PDB file of C-alpha atoms in Angstrom:
ATOM      1  CA  MET A   1     -74.027  72.256 -15.927  1.00  0.00           C
ATOM      2  CA  ASP A   2     -73.682  69.042 -14.675  1.00  0.00           C
ATOM      3  CA  ILE A   3     -70.325  67.190 -15.446  1.00  0.00           C
ATOM      4  CA  THR A   4     -70.603  64.394 -14.176  1.00  0.00           C
ATOM      5  CA  SER A   5     -73.478  62.882 -15.322  1.00  0.00           C
ATOM      6  CA  ALA A   6     -73.253  60.038 -17.811  1.00  0.00           C
ATOM      7  CA  ARG A   7     -76.714  61.439 -19.786  1.00  0.00           C
ATOM      8  CA  PRO A   8     -75.984  63.902 -22.834  1.00  0.00           C
ATOM      9  CA  ALA A   9     -76.729  67.498 -22.410  1.00  0.00           C
ATOM     10  CA  VAL A  10     -79.429  69.015 -23.692  1.00  0.00           C
ATOM     11  CA  GLY A  11     -79.702  69.859 -26.806  1.00  0.00           C
ATOM     12  CA  SER A  12     -76.307  68.169 -27.739  1.00  0.00           C
ATOM     13  CA  ASN A  13     -76.424  66.205 -30.814  1.00  0.00           C
ATOM     14  CA  THR A  14     -74.643  62.850 -30.435  1.00  0.00           C
ATOM     15  CA  HIS A  15     -73.948  61.079 -33.938  1.00  0.00           C
ATOM     16  CA  GLY A  16     -71.382  58.234 -34.522  1.00  0.00           C
ATOM     17  CA  ARG A  17     -68.597  58.765 -36.083  1.00  0.00           C
ATOM     18  CA  PRO A  18     -68.559  58.916 -40.045  1.00  0.00           C
ATOM     19  CA  GLU A  19     -66.735  55.518 -40.185  1.00  0.00           C
ATOM     20  CA  THR A  20     -68.978  53.853 -38.235  1.00  0.00           C
ATOM     21  CA  VAL A  21     -71.871  54.228 -40.430  1.00  0.00           C
ATOM     22  CA  LEU A  22     -69.977  52.218 -43.305  1.00  0.00           C
ATOM     23  CA  TYR A  23     -69.877  49.449 -40.823  1.00  0.00           C
ATOM     24  CA  ARG A  24     -73.460  49.137 -39.770  1.00  0.00           C
ATOM     25  CA  GLU A  25     -74.034  48.906 -43.718  1.00  0.00           C
ATOM     26  CA  ALA A  26     -71.510  46.405 -44.612  1.00  0.00           C
ATOM     27  CA  VAL A  27     -72.775  43.156 -45.101  1.00  0.00           C
ATOM     28  CA  SER A  28     -70.978  40.098 -43.428  1.00  0.00           C
ATOM     29  CA  THR A  29     -69.513  37.502 -45.358  1.00  0.00           C
ATOM     30  CA  GLU A  30     -68.656  34.136 -44.272  1.00  0.00           C
ATOM     31  CA  LEU A  31     -65.950  31.810 -45.823  1.00  0.00           C
ATOM     32  CA  PRO A  32     -65.283  28.130 -45.486  1.00  0.00           C
ATOM     33  CA  PRO A  33     -62.128  27.359 -43.650  1.00  0.00           C
ATOM     34  CA  THR A  34     -60.531  26.618 -46.708  1.00  0.00           C
ATOM     35  CA  GLN A  35     -60.707  29.355 -48.603  1.00  0.00           C
ATOM     36  CA  ARG A  36     -58.692  32.913 -47.089  1.00  0.00           C
ATOM     37  CA  VAL A  37     -59.102  36.101 -48.727  1.00  0.00           C
ATOM     38  CA  SER A  38     -54.927  37.489 -49.689  1.00  0.00           C
ATOM     39  CA  GLN A  39     -53.918  39.976 -51.414  1.00  0.00           C
ATOM     40  CA  PRO A  40     -52.587  38.851 -55.054  1.00  0.00           C
ATOM     41  CA  VAL A  41     -49.443  39.453 -56.255  1.00  0.00           C
ATOM     42  CA  ALA A  42     -48.017  41.570 -58.807  1.00  0.00           C
ATOM     43  CA  GLN A  43     -46.432  40.806 -61.897  1.00  0.00           C
ATOM     44  CA  GLY A  44     -42.731  40.374 -61.498  1.00  0.00           C
ATOM     45  CA  GLN A  45     -43.048  39.522 -57.604  1.00  0.00           C
ATOM     46  CA  THR A  46     -42.751  36.374 -56.239  1.00  0.00           C
ATOM     47  CA  GLY A  47     -44.512  35.576 -52.283  1.00  0.00           C
ATOM     48  CA  SER A  48     -42.591  35.642 -49.413  1.00  0.00           C
ATOM     49  CA  PRO A  49     -41.508  32.189 -48.130  1.00  0.00           C
ATOM     50  CA  ASP A  50     -43.864  32.382 -45.359  1.00  0.00           C
ATOM     51  CA  ASP A  51     -47.026  33.610 -48.187  1.00  0.00           C
ATOM     52  CA  ARG A  52     -49.911  30.777 -47.086  1.00  0.00           C
ATOM     53  CA  ARG A  53     -52.124  29.687 -49.739  1.00  0.00           C
ATOM     54  CA  ALA A  54     -55.300  28.473 -49.273  1.00  0.00           C
ATOM     55  CA  GLY A  55     -54.674  24.122 -49.596  1.00  0.00           C
ATOM     56  CA  ASP A  56     -52.418  24.999 -46.409  1.00  0.00           C
ATOM     57  CA  GLY A  57     -54.381  26.487 -44.215  1.00  0.00           C
ATOM     58  CA  ALA A  58     -56.766  23.403 -44.721  1.00  0.00           C
ATOM     59  CA  ALA A  59     -53.980  21.004 -44.184  1.00  0.00           C
ATOM     60  CA  ARG A  60     -53.141  22.816 -40.764  1.00  0.00           C
ATOM     61  CA  THR A  61     -56.485  22.832 -39.811  1.00  0.00           C
ATOM     62  CA  ALA A  62     -56.934  18.996 -40.860  1.00  0.00           C
ATOM     63  CA  GLN A  63     -53.686  18.229 -38.817  1.00  0.00           C
ATOM     64  CA  LEU A  64     -54.260  20.074 -35.398  1.00  0.00           C
ATOM     65  CA  TYR A  65     -58.251  18.359 -35.556  1.00  0.00           C
ATOM     66  CA  ALA A  66     -56.090  15.115 -35.877  1.00  0.00           C
ATOM     67  CA  ASP A  67     -54.037  15.558 -33.252  1.00  0.00           C
ATOM     68  CA  ARG A  68     -56.775  16.766 -30.770  1.00  0.00           C
ATOM     69  CA  GLN A  69     -58.681  13.486 -31.985  1.00  0.00           C
ATOM     70  CA  ALA A  70     -55.476  11.625 -30.993  1.00  0.00           C
ATOM     71  CA  ARG A  71     -55.099  13.155 -27.820  1.00  0.00           C
ATOM     72  CA  ALA A  72     -58.970  12.657 -26.861  1.00  0.00           C
ATOM     73  CA  GLY A  73     -58.998   8.792 -27.695  1.00  0.00           C
ATOM     74  CA  ARG A  74     -55.732   8.423 -25.331  1.00  0.00           C
ATOM     75  CA  ILE A  75     -57.664  10.213 -22.592  1.00  0.00           C
ATOM     76  CA  ALA A  76     -61.008   8.274 -23.342  1.00  0.00           C
ATOM     77  CA  ASP A  77     -58.649   5.048 -22.754  1.00  0.00           C
ATOM     78  CA  THR A  78     -57.357   6.124 -19.829  1.00  0.00           C
ATOM     79  CA  LEU A  79     -60.634   7.329 -17.986  1.00  0.00           C
ATOM     80  CA  ARG A  80     -61.878   3.713 -19.644  1.00  0.00           C
ATOM     81  CA  GLU A  81     -59.470   1.901 -18.238  1.00  0.00           C
ATOM     82  CA  ALA A  82     -59.579   3.751 -14.726  1.00  0.00           C
ATOM     83  CA  MET A  83     -62.972   2.977 -14.743  1.00  0.00           C
ATOM     84  CA  PHE A  84     -63.652  -0.579 -15.906  1.00  0.00           C
ATOM     85  CA  ASN A  85     -60.739  -1.697 -13.864  1.00  0.00           C
ATOM     86  CA  ARG A  86     -62.139  -1.518 -10.739  1.00  0.00           C
ATOM     87  CA  ILE A  87     -64.360  -3.503  -8.443  1.00  0.00           C
ATOM     88  CA  ASP A  88     -66.520  -2.425  -6.056  1.00  0.00           C
ATOM     89  CA  THR A  89     -67.694  -3.953  -2.738  1.00  0.00           C
ATOM     90  CA  ILE A  90     -69.499  -4.236  -0.025  1.00  0.00           C
ATOM     91  CA  ASP A  91     -68.462  -5.787   2.897  1.00  0.00           C
ATOM     92  CA  GLN A  92     -69.495  -6.045   6.911  1.00  0.00           C
ATOM     93  CA  ASP A  93     -66.689  -5.641   9.447  1.00  0.00           C
ATOM     94  CA  LYS A  94     -68.086  -7.995  12.159  1.00  0.00           C
ATOM     95  CA  ASN A  95     -65.566  -6.620  14.806  1.00  0.00           C
ATOM     96  CA  ALA A  96     -66.584  -2.903  14.426  1.00  0.00           C
ATOM     97  CA  ALA A  97     -70.329  -4.006  13.659  1.00  0.00           C
ATOM     98  CA  THR A  98     -70.706  -1.723  10.450  1.00  0.00           C
ATOM     99  CA  LEU A  99     -70.025  -2.026   6.889  1.00  0.00           C
ATOM    100  CA  VAL A 100     -67.335  -1.664   4.716  1.00  0.00           C
ATOM    101  CA  TYR A 101     -67.237   0.181   1.150  1.00  0.00           C
ATOM    102  CA  ARG A 102     -64.421  -0.956  -1.137  1.00  0.00           C
ATOM    103  CA  THR A 103     -63.137  -0.048  -4.631  1.00  0.00           C
ATOM    104  CA  ILE A 104     -60.454  -2.454  -5.654  1.00  0.00           C
ATOM    105  CA  ASP A 105     -57.947  -2.427  -8.514  1.00  0.00           C
ATOM    106  CA  ALA A 106     -59.084  -5.671 -10.377  1.00  0.00           C
ATOM    107  CA  VAL A 107     -55.788  -5.946 -12.092  1.00  0.00           C
ATOM    108  CA  THR A 108     -53.193  -5.675  -9.026  1.00  0.00           C
ATOM    109  CA  GLY A 109     -56.131  -6.422  -6.062  1.00  0.00           C
ATOM    110  CA  ASP A 110     -54.990  -2.793  -4.255  1.00  0.00           C
ATOM    111  CA  VAL A 111     -57.666  -1.557  -2.418  1.00  0.00           C
ATOM    112  CA  VAL A 112     -57.933   2.154  -4.271  1.00  0.00           C
ATOM    113  CA  LYS A 113     -61.171   3.707  -1.864  1.00  0.00           C
ATOM    114  CA  GLN A 114     -62.669   2.321   1.045  1.00  0.00           C
ATOM    115  CA  TYR A 115     -65.168   3.714   3.618  1.00  0.00           C
ATOM    116  CA  PRO A 116     -64.905   4.018   6.151  1.00  0.00           C
ATOM    117  CA  ASP A 117     -61.388   4.277   6.649  1.00  0.00           C
ATOM    118  CA  ASP A 118     -58.807   1.397   8.667  1.00  0.00           C
ATOM    119  CA  MET A 119     -58.619   3.752  11.552  1.00  0.00           C
ATOM    120  CA  VAL A 120     -62.068   4.198  12.005  1.00  0.00           C
ATOM    121  CA  LEU A 121     -62.999   1.241  11.643  1.00  0.00           C
ATOM    122  CA  LYS A 122     -60.066   0.118  14.524  1.00  0.00           C
ATOM    123  CA  LEU A 123     -61.914   2.904  16.935  1.00  0.00           C
ATOM    124  CA  ARG A 124     -64.813   1.493  16.177  1.00  0.00           C
ATOM    125  CA  THR A 125     -63.549  -1.744  17.124  1.00  0.00           C
ATOM    126  CA  TYR A 126     -62.001  -0.506  20.351  1.00  0.00           C
ATOM    127  CA  ALA A 127     -64.991   1.794  21.298  1.00  0.00           C
ATOM    128  CA  ARG A 128     -67.356  -1.528  20.815  1.00  0.00           C
ATOM    129  CA  GLU A 129     -64.856  -3.429  22.933  1.00  0.00           C
ATOM    130  CA  MET A 130     -64.446  -1.232  25.557  1.00  0.00           C
ATOM    131  CA  ALA A 131     -68.524  -1.048  25.990  1.00  0.00           C
ATOM    132  CA  ARG A 132     -68.591  -4.794  26.264  1.00  0.00           C
ATOM    133  CA  LYS A 133     -66.066  -4.906  28.804  1.00  0.00           C
ATOM    134  CA  GLU A 134     -68.283  -2.322  30.930  1.00  0.00           C
ATOM    135  CA  GLU A 135     -71.125  -4.084  30.008  1.00  0.00           C
ATOM    136  CA  GLN A 136     -69.649  -7.159  31.154  1.00  0.00           C
ATOM    137  CA  LYS A 137     -68.267  -5.824  34.448  1.00  0.00           C
ATOM    138  CA  ALA A 138     -71.839  -4.015  35.281  1.00  0.00           C
ATOM    139  CA  ASP A 139     -72.820  -7.620  35.089  1.00  0.00           C
ATOM    140  CA  ASP A 140     -70.272  -8.590  37.237  1.00  0.00           C
ATOM    141  CA  THR A 141     -70.601  -6.351  39.967  1.00  0.00           C
ATOM    142  CA  ALA A 142     -74.949  -7.009  39.910  1.00  0.00           C
ATOM    143  CA  ARG A 143     -74.282 -10.621  39.929  1.00  0.00           C
ATOM    144  CA  VAL A 144     -72.197 -10.148  43.283  1.00  0.00           C
ATOM    145  CA  GLU A 145     -74.584  -8.236  44.746  1.00  0.00           C
ATOM    146  CA  LYS A 146     -77.530 -10.762  44.044  1.00  0.00           C
ATOM    147  CA  ILE A 147     -75.204 -13.697  45.817  1.00  0.00           C
ATOM    148  CA  ALA A 148     -74.693 -11.113  48.808  1.00  0.00           C
TER     149      ALA A 148
END
């Protein structure tokens, strides 16, 4: 007999527990959020101080909903300010011979984002200037050779 197998042994009778059969035959019920099933209070007894009534749950749910809507409104306002108070520009940097994409804050005028970065622009300008000097040096040597 294989005891490590997940399959039941041949001839074994596998039935669920009797209480699970009752759950399968049960009818599902859905109550609106304002109603709640609770045990009735017996005569002569008073409810506990934290006993909740049906209306309390609805008020609490409405308050949570209002709080969440207010928070979502604040987030939307922050995003709207962040997105619509910015100006996108495309400029040409003549020294680096490239286009520069900038996002500028409309209120303060500060550059929020820039592509390519200032350091890259400086490196491109330097490389372009060095290449121009090399070309000029090559032209000068060619001119000297023509004269000689």
